[in-house]
Amino acid sequence: MRLTFPSVEFDDAVAGICHGSATEPEMRALNELLRGNPKARDEYLLRIELHTRLASESELFSQVANAAASDPWPELKTGSRQRVLPPNPPLRARRPRVAQVLALAAGLLLIAGGVWALWFNNSTSRNRATSNAVAMLTRTVDVKWDPRAAPPRVRGALERGTLRLKSGLAQVVFYSGARMVIEGPAELELVSSMEAVCPRGRLLLEVPPPARGFRLRTPQLNVVDLGTSFGMNATPGQSEVHVFKGKVALVAGAAAAAKRSLDEGQAVVVQGKGQPRLMTASTETFTPLFEFQERSLASEAFRYEQWQFANAKLNQDPSLLVHLDFESRGSTEWTLHNAADRNRAVPEAVMVGCARAEGRWQEKLALEFQSVNDRVRLAVPGEFNGLTLSAWVCIKGLDRPFNSLFMSDGFDPGTVHWLIRDDGVLGLTVFGPVHGKFQILASPPVISLATLGMWQHLAVVLDGKAKQVVHYLNGFPVSRHSLKFGPPYRVGSAELGNWNARSGPNPAPELVRNLSGSFDEFALFSRALSDAEMRELHAQGKPDP
Amino acid sequence: MSADSQHRFEDTTAAQQQFLSLFLRSEREVFRYVAALVPNVADAEDIVQQTALALWEKFESYDPALPFTPWACRFALNKARQWIERRQRWQALLDHGLAEELARRREELQPEFDRRLRHLEDCLGRLPNEQRSLVEGYYYQRTDIDSLAENSGRTVAATYKMLQRIRQTLQRCVEIRVQPEAS
């Protein structure tokens, strides 16, 4: 094989090199060409440079990152409190960060360096906050998504791109404040927080004042909302707009002459490239969308009941030491009842600060942690061969270097610290049988911007028999680690959502570890739950079916 | 563990903090340096990681008076060589001194690359939505090619071809933007 320059074969070979798919004869031929032809060599280098810059300059892809470009790398100060999170998990999972690898490699050396050092050094590798999100998926009813793409999650951020709904209803709230209910089958392209394209489907849009000027396009129509509520029914050949409240401006087809405004109670229909026909607005076509709110609530109530039913069984598990559902109060106003029926060693937990909040379902109560004082304290006596910690949490932000989920006070032998690092890593620190020995078991970064504000199930299993620690997210293991220290393990005095460092009145910044977010369920078992049990635990509590 | 012993811990890791600080600032440059030789992103990242480990091991011999990036790139070249030696295909590409020649020439061309590629963001913004989201999926989100192909209803080969065309479009776009400056 021989290559010439310029030629299609040269183009293909260079592309193959970039993608890792070039064959050996191609590579050999390219070698020969590049050594003998300086022009081809320079062109090759330019193409590769373009490719590698695309792969390494993440700010090319994000407006958010551009805003932060003046500070290209976060400073490596201990106790820095930047809300800096990695981008979406798939990237992180595929690309272990250099600093993580380093920390692993340097582990032996660092073990003398202590909890702080390793955590901090680990957490220095952080990307800038990046997001292309323009809207949020808030509610769904009986929804079926096109299986070709990963289904969006309720309360999850929606990035620019197309939503394909096969059936059911979904509510999308744009960051501009515009609220849209769509009914499948539908296709909706999210262009920005102020613009969407709907080639097909039925939708209802409400536009509050800050979102005035929101644009919605169909193949036939271009609608600019002037602060209203209107319905749209689009098929490839025909679009209808019905104004229920306020006013919209619309341009039909390409003809500027067809520009007009539509008042409350009016509707237009446009077929193909034809002229728009004026009609009276009809709510009939949109009945299911109007009913949406109600139906959505009904399906929530059903999930909530299912969860309560599952709990009645769970609370009989003899290995369940603590089960806080944040619904049943204890003997006083500031105590929480432990619902684990078979264990009376921990009758109650004590709330310090904290505010009531909405839980996974509208009727479900949760506890919100925000200030440095907010915490739930409990004391768990005993020694155990294994432990499982499980919690439903809605994280608002990772404000601290370490954000406590559940931590034993201080650093006593055999105890544990369960936390989320500010780069989205789940961590469990297990303290060894003697003072000063410990092991840190850290998952890859799994909490990202995209998952903030969503209810998530986090769990960690400490298995003394298998000498293993497993971190779980939403029922699935995200990492497994072998454990140096055998049982017994202890909990002792501990806190949910905060930490008592026992360090005196003015703790150093890195000793402040309060969580920013809500808990609506917490369970502690005196044994290691299996993968299957964890899946079930998650399935019973997940907010949407 | 007391607050006292904690201070001691912080001292012992000052070197590692310093190293990470330097390395993170250079990481992108090192990645591009390696990727000029082994452009496949996943492979280049592997090499960068191995480089980072080697640098950390030898950090004591680093002279802080000298710039870090060239020091790091020397290690990167070594690591890339070792990586290439075990892979016949890549050996075929980089044999007979071409690796060294590419690294040298790339350095000469850096100012020229910078001049052209600073228009890259602007040009990316001008891509049609579908193309832009493919580039984003491949380069930024690092979605695997099979999923990208499936999502767009294309074959894997067609998706690669599309990426190739998009890069050509981007290259033409940056070149058009550079010309008025030259005249």
XYZ file of C-alpha atoms in Angstrom:
728
model
C 0.000 0.000 0.000
C 1.179 3.475 -0.930
C -0.300 6.811 0.030
C -0.134 10.074 -1.869
C -0.872 13.574 -0.642
C -3.347 15.152 -1.007
C -5.738 12.245 -1.503
C -8.901 10.707 -0.110
C -6.816 7.752 1.076
C -4.631 10.111 3.082
C -7.733 11.717 4.648
C -9.134 8.319 5.584
C -5.860 7.072 7.022
C -5.498 10.153 9.244
C -9.094 9.802 10.430
C -8.422 6.131 11.159
C -5.427 7.125 13.273
C -7.591 9.517 15.303
C -10.261 6.904 15.883
C -7.796 4.110 16.590
C -9.131 2.098 13.662
C -6.282 2.428 11.148
C -4.814 -0.844 9.909
C -1.145 -1.742 10.032
C -0.611 -1.364 6.248
C -2.238 2.083 6.431
C 0.027 3.082 9.269
C 3.104 1.827 7.481
C 2.143 3.715 4.313
C 1.512 6.872 6.319
C 4.904 6.541 7.965
C 6.574 6.447 4.594
C 4.606 9.408 3.257
C 5.122 11.618 6.297
C 8.866 11.005 6.386
C 9.276 11.986 2.760
C 6.749 14.798 2.358
C 6.986 17.838 4.701
C 3.666 19.245 3.477
C 1.846 16.037 4.275
C 3.590 15.938 7.663
C 2.498 19.477 8.573
C -1.048 18.827 7.427
C -1.083 15.615 9.454
C 0.096 17.468 12.551
C -2.568 20.154 12.135
C -5.342 17.594 11.836
C -4.128 15.684 14.855
C -3.830 18.928 16.813
C -7.420 19.826 16.017
C -8.510 16.375 17.114
C -6.551 16.466 20.385
C -7.786 19.949 21.248
C -11.349 18.812 20.814
C -10.543 15.955 23.165
C -8.803 18.067 25.793
C -10.441 21.499 25.863
C -13.647 20.824 27.698
C -14.500 24.526 27.802
C -15.033 24.426 24.049
C -18.236 22.655 24.866
C -19.654 24.579 27.740
C -20.708 28.116 28.391
C -20.537 27.497 32.115
C -16.925 26.466 31.842
C -16.128 29.553 29.805
C -17.380 31.764 32.548
C -14.918 30.090 34.872
C -12.032 30.116 32.414
C -10.238 32.876 34.277
C -9.410 30.300 36.935
C -8.075 27.411 34.891
C -7.242 25.113 37.773
C -8.678 25.163 41.228
C -6.053 25.963 43.822
C -4.987 23.094 45.926
C -5.850 24.551 49.231
C -7.023 22.302 51.961
C -10.485 23.177 53.032
C -11.346 24.980 49.814
C -15.094 25.126 49.415
C -15.732 25.387 45.756
C -18.890 23.965 44.356
C -16.879 22.229 41.740
C -18.209 19.020 40.384
C -17.124 16.740 37.620
C -19.149 16.480 34.427
C -21.419 13.551 33.767
C -20.481 10.181 35.227
C -19.862 8.297 31.962
C -16.815 10.427 31.294
C -15.505 9.995 34.793
C -16.059 6.290 34.759
C -14.176 5.843 31.522
C -11.315 8.033 32.478
C -9.800 7.502 35.898
C -8.214 10.788 36.793
C -4.496 10.949 37.020
C -4.568 12.142 40.598
C -6.665 9.152 41.576
C -4.182 6.796 40.024
C -1.414 8.656 41.773
C -3.115 8.451 45.088
C -3.508 4.705 44.656
C 0.091 4.263 43.625
C 1.315 6.425 46.449
C -1.020 4.744 48.912
C 1.635 2.945 50.893
C 3.657 6.060 51.285
C 0.659 8.112 52.184
C -0.845 5.790 54.679
C 1.388 7.469 57.241
C 0.095 10.744 55.894
C -3.296 10.366 57.394
C -6.902 10.664 56.431
C -6.680 14.326 55.632
C -3.786 14.217 53.306
C -5.074 11.379 51.204
C -8.549 12.743 50.939
C -7.337 16.180 50.044
C -4.813 15.066 47.544
C -7.346 12.824 46.029
C -9.845 15.562 45.734
C -7.530 17.990 44.018
C -8.285 16.532 40.652
C -11.432 18.320 39.754
C -12.905 19.514 36.576
C -14.794 22.720 36.288
C -18.506 22.640 36.652
C -19.877 21.974 33.245
C -23.408 21.558 32.113
C -25.411 21.930 28.958
C -28.615 21.545 30.851
C -31.475 23.765 29.733
C -34.414 22.221 31.568
C -35.478 19.692 34.153
C -37.818 16.729 33.929
C -40.170 17.223 36.871
C -42.956 14.665 36.606
C -44.100 11.808 34.440
C -47.171 9.593 34.219
C -47.184 6.182 32.504
C -44.315 7.366 30.414
C -42.525 5.228 27.810
C -39.372 6.663 26.277
C -37.861 5.690 22.989
C -35.539 2.806 23.925
C -32.789 4.002 21.582
C -31.672 6.630 24.080
C -31.076 6.422 27.814
C -34.332 7.413 29.522
C -34.184 10.775 31.304
C -34.745 10.660 35.047
C -37.420 12.438 36.983
C -35.945 15.499 38.715
C -32.911 15.141 36.499
C -31.446 17.860 34.328
C -32.184 17.769 30.614
C -29.431 18.813 28.277
C -29.828 20.257 24.816
C -31.052 17.502 22.534
C -34.162 15.610 21.590
C -36.632 13.883 23.884
C -38.558 11.060 22.275
C -41.685 10.029 24.058
C -43.502 6.919 22.820
C -46.466 7.342 25.129
C -47.495 8.842 28.436
C -47.071 12.335 29.793
C -44.042 14.248 30.965
C -43.582 17.672 32.452
C -40.494 19.644 31.478
C -39.620 22.860 33.275
C -37.199 25.033 31.326
C -34.629 27.001 33.284
C -36.315 30.177 32.000
C -39.395 29.144 33.995
C -41.521 27.962 31.061
C -43.448 24.810 31.975
C -44.400 22.291 29.373
C -46.454 19.130 29.515
C -45.949 16.842 26.539
C -47.971 13.821 25.526
C -46.483 10.934 23.608
C -45.992 9.994 20.901
C -43.942 13.159 20.704
C -40.569 14.515 19.795
C -39.231 17.597 21.449
C -35.901 19.177 20.739
C -34.600 21.309 23.579
C -32.614 24.109 21.985
C -32.114 26.426 24.933
C -33.930 27.459 28.080
C -35.947 29.783 25.820
C -36.474 27.676 22.738
C -37.771 24.278 21.690
C -38.731 22.524 18.478
C -41.650 20.107 18.308
C -41.855 18.225 15.017
C -44.599 15.972 16.368
C -46.721 15.663 19.480
C -49.179 17.421 21.691
C -48.117 19.861 24.357
C -49.296 22.471 26.775
C -47.047 25.396 27.580
C -47.269 27.892 30.388
C -44.996 30.873 30.204
C -44.526 33.037 33.292
C -43.209 36.621 32.875
C -39.472 35.819 33.109
C -39.797 33.384 30.208
C -41.713 35.797 27.972
C -40.413 35.494 24.447
C -40.111 31.703 24.664
C -40.017 30.271 21.136
C -41.612 27.093 19.984
C -41.211 25.854 16.431
C -42.971 23.190 14.396
C -42.399 22.399 10.726
C -45.194 24.858 9.841
C -45.170 27.414 12.619
C -42.919 29.592 14.653
C -44.595 30.714 17.869
C -43.256 33.391 20.189
C -44.991 33.390 23.496
C -45.977 36.718 24.990
C -46.778 35.438 28.456
C -49.527 32.876 28.185
C -50.816 29.417 28.369
C -51.314 27.691 25.057
C -51.603 24.262 23.526
C -49.919 22.958 20.426
C -50.686 19.905 18.378
C -48.085 19.087 15.752
C -47.875 16.366 13.126
C -45.465 16.317 10.185
C -48.153 17.795 7.903
C -50.150 20.060 10.186
C -49.781 22.299 13.255
C -52.438 23.750 15.522
C -52.010 26.415 18.186
C -54.740 27.084 20.765
C -54.364 30.079 23.070
C -56.034 29.585 26.443
C -54.658 32.616 28.197
C -52.776 35.757 27.106
C -51.347 36.204 23.651
C -48.831 34.699 21.235
C -47.090 36.029 18.142
C -46.758 33.593 15.312
C -45.102 33.246 11.957
C -46.540 30.591 9.673
C -44.194 28.999 7.159
C -41.491 31.164 5.663
C -43.727 34.069 4.628
C -43.239 37.059 6.868
C -46.607 38.308 5.619
C -48.236 35.526 7.564
C -46.977 37.025 10.796
C -49.757 37.820 13.213
C -50.752 37.593 16.811
C -53.296 35.336 18.387
C -55.461 36.291 21.360
C -57.022 34.347 24.144
C -59.689 31.944 22.925
C -58.284 31.886 19.379
C -56.593 29.084 17.520
C -54.986 28.556 14.139
C -54.322 25.519 12.072
C -51.728 25.387 9.302
C -51.577 22.546 6.790
C -48.393 22.019 4.816
C -47.357 25.279 3.214
C -50.921 26.599 3.191
C -52.289 29.735 4.773
C -53.239 29.620 8.444
C -56.939 29.156 9.211
C -58.393 30.888 12.243
C -60.587 28.892 14.666
C -61.879 28.976 18.196
C -59.542 27.536 20.794
C -60.626 24.128 22.022
C -59.532 22.564 25.276
C -60.848 19.181 24.249
C -57.735 17.952 22.452
C -55.681 18.833 25.503
C -57.822 17.277 28.207
C -55.246 14.615 29.129
C -52.618 17.306 29.569
C -54.858 19.381 31.804
C -55.554 16.283 33.843
C -51.888 15.617 34.090
C -51.242 17.288 37.402
C -53.959 15.277 39.069
C -52.905 11.971 37.603
C -49.323 12.621 38.489
C -50.258 13.157 42.114
C -52.337 10.004 42.115
C -49.449 7.898 40.853
C -47.217 9.427 43.525
C -49.635 8.509 46.246
C -49.601 4.940 44.988
C -45.800 4.694 45.151
C -45.856 6.140 48.641
C -48.297 3.449 49.791
C -46.210 0.706 48.229
C -43.182 1.971 50.100
C -45.054 2.007 53.409
C -46.184 -1.560 52.795
C -42.629 -2.710 52.098
C -41.455 -0.986 55.276
C -43.801 -2.954 57.495
C -41.887 -6.071 56.427
C -38.453 -4.467 56.537
C -38.940 -3.279 60.115
C -39.215 -6.929 61.236
C -35.690 -7.752 60.019
C -33.715 -8.718 63.166
C -30.504 -7.312 61.674
C -32.059 -3.873 61.218
C -30.513 -1.750 63.975
C -31.805 1.663 63.020
C -34.533 2.700 60.609
C -35.427 6.381 60.457
C -38.234 7.294 58.065
C -38.426 10.892 59.348
C -42.175 10.524 59.545
C -42.674 9.159 63.027
C -41.739 11.423 65.834
C -40.187 10.112 69.040
C -41.124 10.901 72.629
C -40.521 14.632 72.149
C -40.727 17.142 69.347
C -37.032 16.984 68.658
C -36.612 13.239 68.584
C -37.191 10.747 65.785
C -38.646 7.303 66.319
C -36.525 4.301 65.357
C -38.882 2.138 63.318
C -36.689 -1.005 63.550
C -39.123 -3.111 65.568
C -36.770 -5.906 66.614
C -34.047 -3.704 68.057
C -34.793 -1.542 70.999
C -31.169 -0.703 71.827
C -31.520 2.544 69.887
C -34.949 3.866 70.784
C -34.628 7.337 69.313
C -32.460 9.778 67.422
C -32.134 13.439 68.359
C -32.556 16.261 65.874
C -30.428 19.363 66.228
C -31.585 22.152 63.934
C -32.788 20.783 60.580
C -35.948 21.808 58.781
C -38.906 19.860 57.484
C -38.892 19.338 53.747
C -40.769 17.481 51.036
C -39.567 13.934 50.552
C -39.531 11.518 47.626
C -43.288 11.888 47.308
C -45.324 14.957 48.027
C -46.885 13.554 51.186
C -43.642 12.094 52.454
C -41.691 14.096 54.992
C -37.960 14.584 54.827
C -35.408 16.397 56.920
C -33.334 19.136 55.386
C -29.750 19.787 56.486
C -28.291 23.131 55.640
C -26.456 24.983 58.385
C -23.323 23.825 60.171
C -25.454 23.050 63.222
C -27.969 20.784 61.525
C -27.528 17.152 62.520
C -29.254 14.038 63.795
C -27.454 12.326 66.659
C -27.785 8.735 67.724
C -25.856 6.182 69.732
C -25.569 2.605 68.529
C -24.005 0.280 71.106
C -22.431 -3.058 70.195
C -19.820 -4.713 68.002
C -20.630 -6.169 64.619
C -19.142 -8.489 61.988
C -20.585 -6.442 59.200
C -22.551 -3.265 58.585
C -24.821 -1.904 55.881
C -25.691 1.775 55.671
C -28.478 2.869 53.375
C -30.008 6.291 52.783
C -32.355 8.112 50.459
C -30.908 11.561 49.982
C -31.440 14.613 47.834
C -28.125 16.448 47.629
C -28.364 20.199 47.074
C -24.675 20.898 46.708
C -21.295 19.601 47.784
C -20.219 22.658 49.719
C -17.606 21.055 51.920
C -14.492 19.083 51.060
C -16.229 16.191 52.864
C -19.979 16.110 53.177
C -21.127 13.778 55.899
C -23.736 11.127 55.286
C -23.230 9.194 58.495
C -20.149 9.462 60.644
C -19.098 8.050 63.977
C -17.768 10.754 66.269
C -14.010 11.338 66.229
C -11.674 8.593 65.008
C -12.223 5.675 67.364
C -10.960 2.166 66.509
C -13.427 0.060 64.534
C -15.709 2.958 63.646
C -16.701 4.308 60.230
C -17.126 7.600 58.368
C -19.479 7.602 55.385
C -19.341 10.725 53.260
C -19.438 12.361 49.837
C -16.355 14.238 48.728
C -16.806 17.539 46.901
C -15.829 15.928 43.595
C -18.713 13.481 43.830
C -16.822 10.485 45.216
C -18.554 8.274 47.792
C -16.176 7.423 50.596
C -16.066 5.093 53.555
C -13.250 5.415 56.057
C -12.832 2.374 58.260
C -10.709 2.826 61.366
C -8.463 -0.093 62.307
C -8.220 -1.897 65.630
C -5.601 0.514 66.988
C -5.491 4.302 67.004
C -4.057 5.977 63.919
C -4.733 3.097 61.504
C -7.462 3.445 58.944
C -8.392 2.656 55.371
C -10.174 4.865 52.862
C -12.433 3.168 50.362
C -13.458 5.615 47.675
C -15.780 5.059 44.733
C -15.286 6.770 41.390
C -17.032 10.172 41.258
C -20.727 9.310 40.969
C -22.528 12.368 42.292
C -22.512 14.993 39.557
C -24.252 18.233 38.710
C -26.747 16.214 36.737
C -27.875 14.326 39.825
C -28.115 17.239 42.249
C -31.653 17.834 43.431
C -32.740 14.275 42.646
C -33.651 11.649 45.186
C -30.961 9.024 45.139
C -30.351 5.844 47.039
C -26.862 5.619 48.464
C -25.574 2.623 50.349
C -22.369 1.048 51.521
C -21.751 -2.491 52.721
C -18.931 -3.383 55.089
C -18.482 -7.140 54.937
C -16.142 -8.436 57.644
C -16.304 -12.027 56.484
C -15.475 -11.370 52.843
C -13.212 -8.467 53.934
C -14.874 -6.290 51.372
C -16.528 -2.878 51.079
C -19.042 -2.146 48.328
C -20.464 1.270 47.457
C -23.915 1.354 45.869
C -25.784 4.013 43.949
C -29.456 3.471 43.165
C -29.300 -0.234 43.874
C -26.224 -1.021 41.840
C -22.653 -1.466 43.028
C -20.371 1.323 41.808
C -17.163 0.014 43.330
C -15.803 -2.900 45.360
C -12.747 -2.711 47.556
C -10.864 -5.226 49.638
C -10.717 -4.359 53.283
C -7.627 -4.580 55.468
C -9.301 -4.618 58.838
C -11.426 -7.462 60.066
C -14.264 -7.208 62.581
C -15.394 -6.157 65.096
C -16.803 -2.907 63.742
C -18.523 -0.293 65.844
C -20.736 2.720 65.371
C -20.994 4.232 68.821
C -22.056 7.856 68.976
C -22.646 9.065 65.477
C -24.279 11.742 63.384
C -26.327 11.845 60.262
C -25.588 14.758 57.934
C -22.819 16.108 60.125
C -19.847 15.135 62.237
C -18.643 15.646 65.727
C -14.859 15.831 65.392
C -14.343 16.143 69.148
C -11.747 18.753 68.304
C -12.727 21.590 70.589
C -14.757 24.743 70.153
C -13.274 26.135 66.905
C -12.822 23.343 64.435
C -10.494 23.788 61.463
C -12.329 24.212 58.147
C -11.719 20.632 57.071
C -13.382 19.436 60.253
C -16.649 21.077 59.233
C -18.526 18.448 57.313
C -22.188 19.275 57.322
C -24.275 18.087 54.431
C -26.316 20.353 52.207
C -29.384 18.354 51.284
C -32.266 16.267 52.604
C -32.606 12.765 54.024
C -35.917 11.016 53.867
C -34.878 7.526 54.962
C -31.928 6.030 56.755
C -31.298 2.392 57.643
C -28.448 0.685 59.454
C -28.095 -3.108 59.412
C -25.784 -5.230 61.551
C -24.805 -7.397 58.589
C -23.668 -7.155 54.997
C -26.577 -7.031 52.569
C -26.120 -8.856 49.272
C -26.298 -7.218 45.837
C -29.761 -8.710 45.336
C -31.014 -7.384 48.671
C -29.649 -3.963 47.807
C -31.433 -3.977 44.473
C -34.657 -4.833 46.256
C -34.164 -2.160 48.888
C -33.749 0.407 46.141
C -36.692 -0.892 44.117
C -38.992 -0.611 47.123
C -38.098 2.978 47.752
C -37.528 4.507 44.347
C -39.693 7.564 43.806
C -41.115 6.626 40.395
C -42.175 3.146 39.333
C -6.221 11.190 65.941
C -5.663 14.672 67.351
C -5.458 18.039 65.628
C -1.795 17.973 66.527
C -0.923 14.870 64.570
C -2.960 16.235 61.731
C -0.515 19.085 61.189
C 2.254 16.582 60.895
C 0.302 14.786 58.178
C -0.114 17.938 56.211
C 3.648 18.535 56.225
C 4.499 15.100 54.935
C 2.297 15.554 51.923
C 3.388 19.045 50.961
C 5.536 17.529 48.234
C 2.628 15.636 46.781
C 0.454 18.708 46.799
C 3.149 20.653 45.032
C 3.538 17.900 42.502
C -0.162 17.668 41.776
C -0.422 21.386 41.471
C 2.330 21.442 38.866
C 1.134 18.374 37.092
C -2.469 19.454 36.809
C -1.360 22.703 35.212
C 0.655 20.766 32.653
C -1.670 17.851 32.133
C -3.306 19.211 29.013
C 0.004 20.063 27.376
C 1.361 16.633 28.182
C -1.777 15.019 26.802
C -1.454 16.916 23.512
C 2.204 16.109 23.310
C 1.461 12.408 23.690
C -1.578 12.544 21.422
C 0.535 13.987 18.616
C 2.206 10.571 18.592
C -0.693 8.348 19.625
C -3.815 10.300 18.642
C -6.343 7.729 19.811
C -7.731 9.448 22.916
C -8.104 6.468 25.240
C -4.570 5.248 24.471
C -3.112 8.724 24.877
C -4.767 9.037 28.271
C -3.293 5.717 29.380
C 0.148 6.967 28.457
C -0.422 10.241 30.309
C -1.349 8.308 33.415
C 1.753 6.180 33.234
C 3.719 9.369 32.732
C 2.191 10.908 35.844
C 3.268 7.929 37.926
C 6.805 8.068 36.569
C 6.980 11.804 37.244
C 5.843 11.358 40.812
C 8.450 8.688 41.426
C 11.161 10.980 40.106
C 9.787 14.196 41.568
C 12.733 14.546 43.949
C 15.023 15.044 40.968
C 12.901 17.874 39.572
C 14.570 21.282 39.775
C 11.860 23.807 40.679
C 13.833 26.563 38.967
C 13.089 24.971 35.592
C 9.715 24.892 33.842
C 7.725 21.783 34.647
C 6.044 21.055 31.317
C 9.182 20.319 29.245
C 10.451 18.120 32.063
C 7.155 16.251 32.040
C 7.157 15.958 28.244
C 10.551 14.228 28.316
C 9.042 11.534 30.532
C 5.979 11.423 28.331
C 8.093 10.749 25.259
C 9.771 7.856 27.059
C 6.471 6.399 28.222
C 5.029 6.761 24.733
C 8.054 4.952 23.301
C 7.626 2.069 25.730
C 3.928 1.892 24.897
C 4.567 1.926 21.152
C 7.224 -0.769 21.399
C 4.622 -3.251 22.540
C 2.220 -2.424 19.689
C 3.183 -3.420 16.217
C 0.653 -1.211 14.428
C 1.805 1.942 16.130
C 5.394 0.944 15.596
C 4.682 0.836 11.893
C 3.396 4.403 12.066
C 6.168 5.891 14.166
C 9.200 3.910 13.035
C 12.377 5.249 11.466
C 12.549 8.351 13.617
C 9.112 9.685 12.697
C 8.042 9.948 16.375
C 10.918 12.295 17.183
C 10.412 14.204 13.951
C 6.695 14.744 14.694
C 7.409 15.877 18.261
C 10.052 18.337 17.042
C 8.024 19.765 14.167
C 4.922 20.061 16.336
C 6.821 22.306 18.692
C 7.844 24.559 15.808
C 4.280 24.765 14.582
C 2.727 25.543 17.976
C 2.320 29.320 17.410
C 0.715 28.616 14.043
C -1.656 26.035 15.575
C -2.591 28.447 18.339
C -3.327 31.168 15.803
C -5.651 28.934 13.807
C -7.287 26.914 16.495
C -8.332 29.821 18.654
C -11.256 30.059 16.219
C -12.266 26.512 17.031
C -14.889 27.435 19.588
C -16.530 29.895 17.226
C -16.544 27.287 14.463
C -17.968 24.625 16.759
C -20.812 26.993 17.558
C -21.614 27.247 13.858
C -22.082 23.541 13.319
C -25.627 22.339 12.722
C -27.150 20.910 15.891
C -26.874 17.290 14.911
C -23.192 17.578 14.065
C -22.451 19.548 17.170
C -24.086 17.015 19.402
C -22.137 14.214 17.744
C -18.847 16.048 18.345
C -19.889 16.737 21.890
C -20.879 13.137 22.475
C -17.615 11.804 21.079
C -15.084 14.278 22.405
C -16.652 15.740 25.500
C -19.005 13.179 26.950
C -16.815 10.361 25.598
C -19.810 8.302 24.696
C -18.675 5.091 23.035
C -19.006 4.928 19.286
C -21.547 2.117 19.321
C -24.003 4.153 21.379
C -23.425 7.235 19.249
C -24.126 5.204 16.143
C -27.222 3.640 17.636
C -28.613 6.974 18.811
C -28.241 8.542 15.413
C -29.476 5.508 13.492
C -26.198 5.249 11.567
C -23.697 2.449 11.303
C -20.453 2.723 13.256
C -18.526 3.235 10.024
C -20.894 6.021 8.947
C -20.556 7.656 12.349
C -16.766 7.656 12.080
C -17.110 9.079 8.587
C -19.385 11.801 9.894
C -16.848 12.702 12.591
C -14.169 12.871 9.936
C -16.316 15.237 7.844
C -17.092 17.414 10.825
C -13.379 17.792 11.553
C -12.829 18.748 7.917
C -15.583 21.349 8.208
C -14.036 22.720 11.372
C -10.608 22.862 9.793
C -11.915 24.758 6.765
C -13.807 27.076 9.052
C -10.746 27.981 11.154
C -8.646 28.438 8.039
C -11.134 30.883 6.512
C -11.047 32.891 9.721
C -7.273 33.048 9.746
C -6.887 34.371 6.202
C -8.101 37.970 6.714
C -5.595 38.340 9.541
C -2.767 37.224 7.284
C -3.505 39.711 4.520
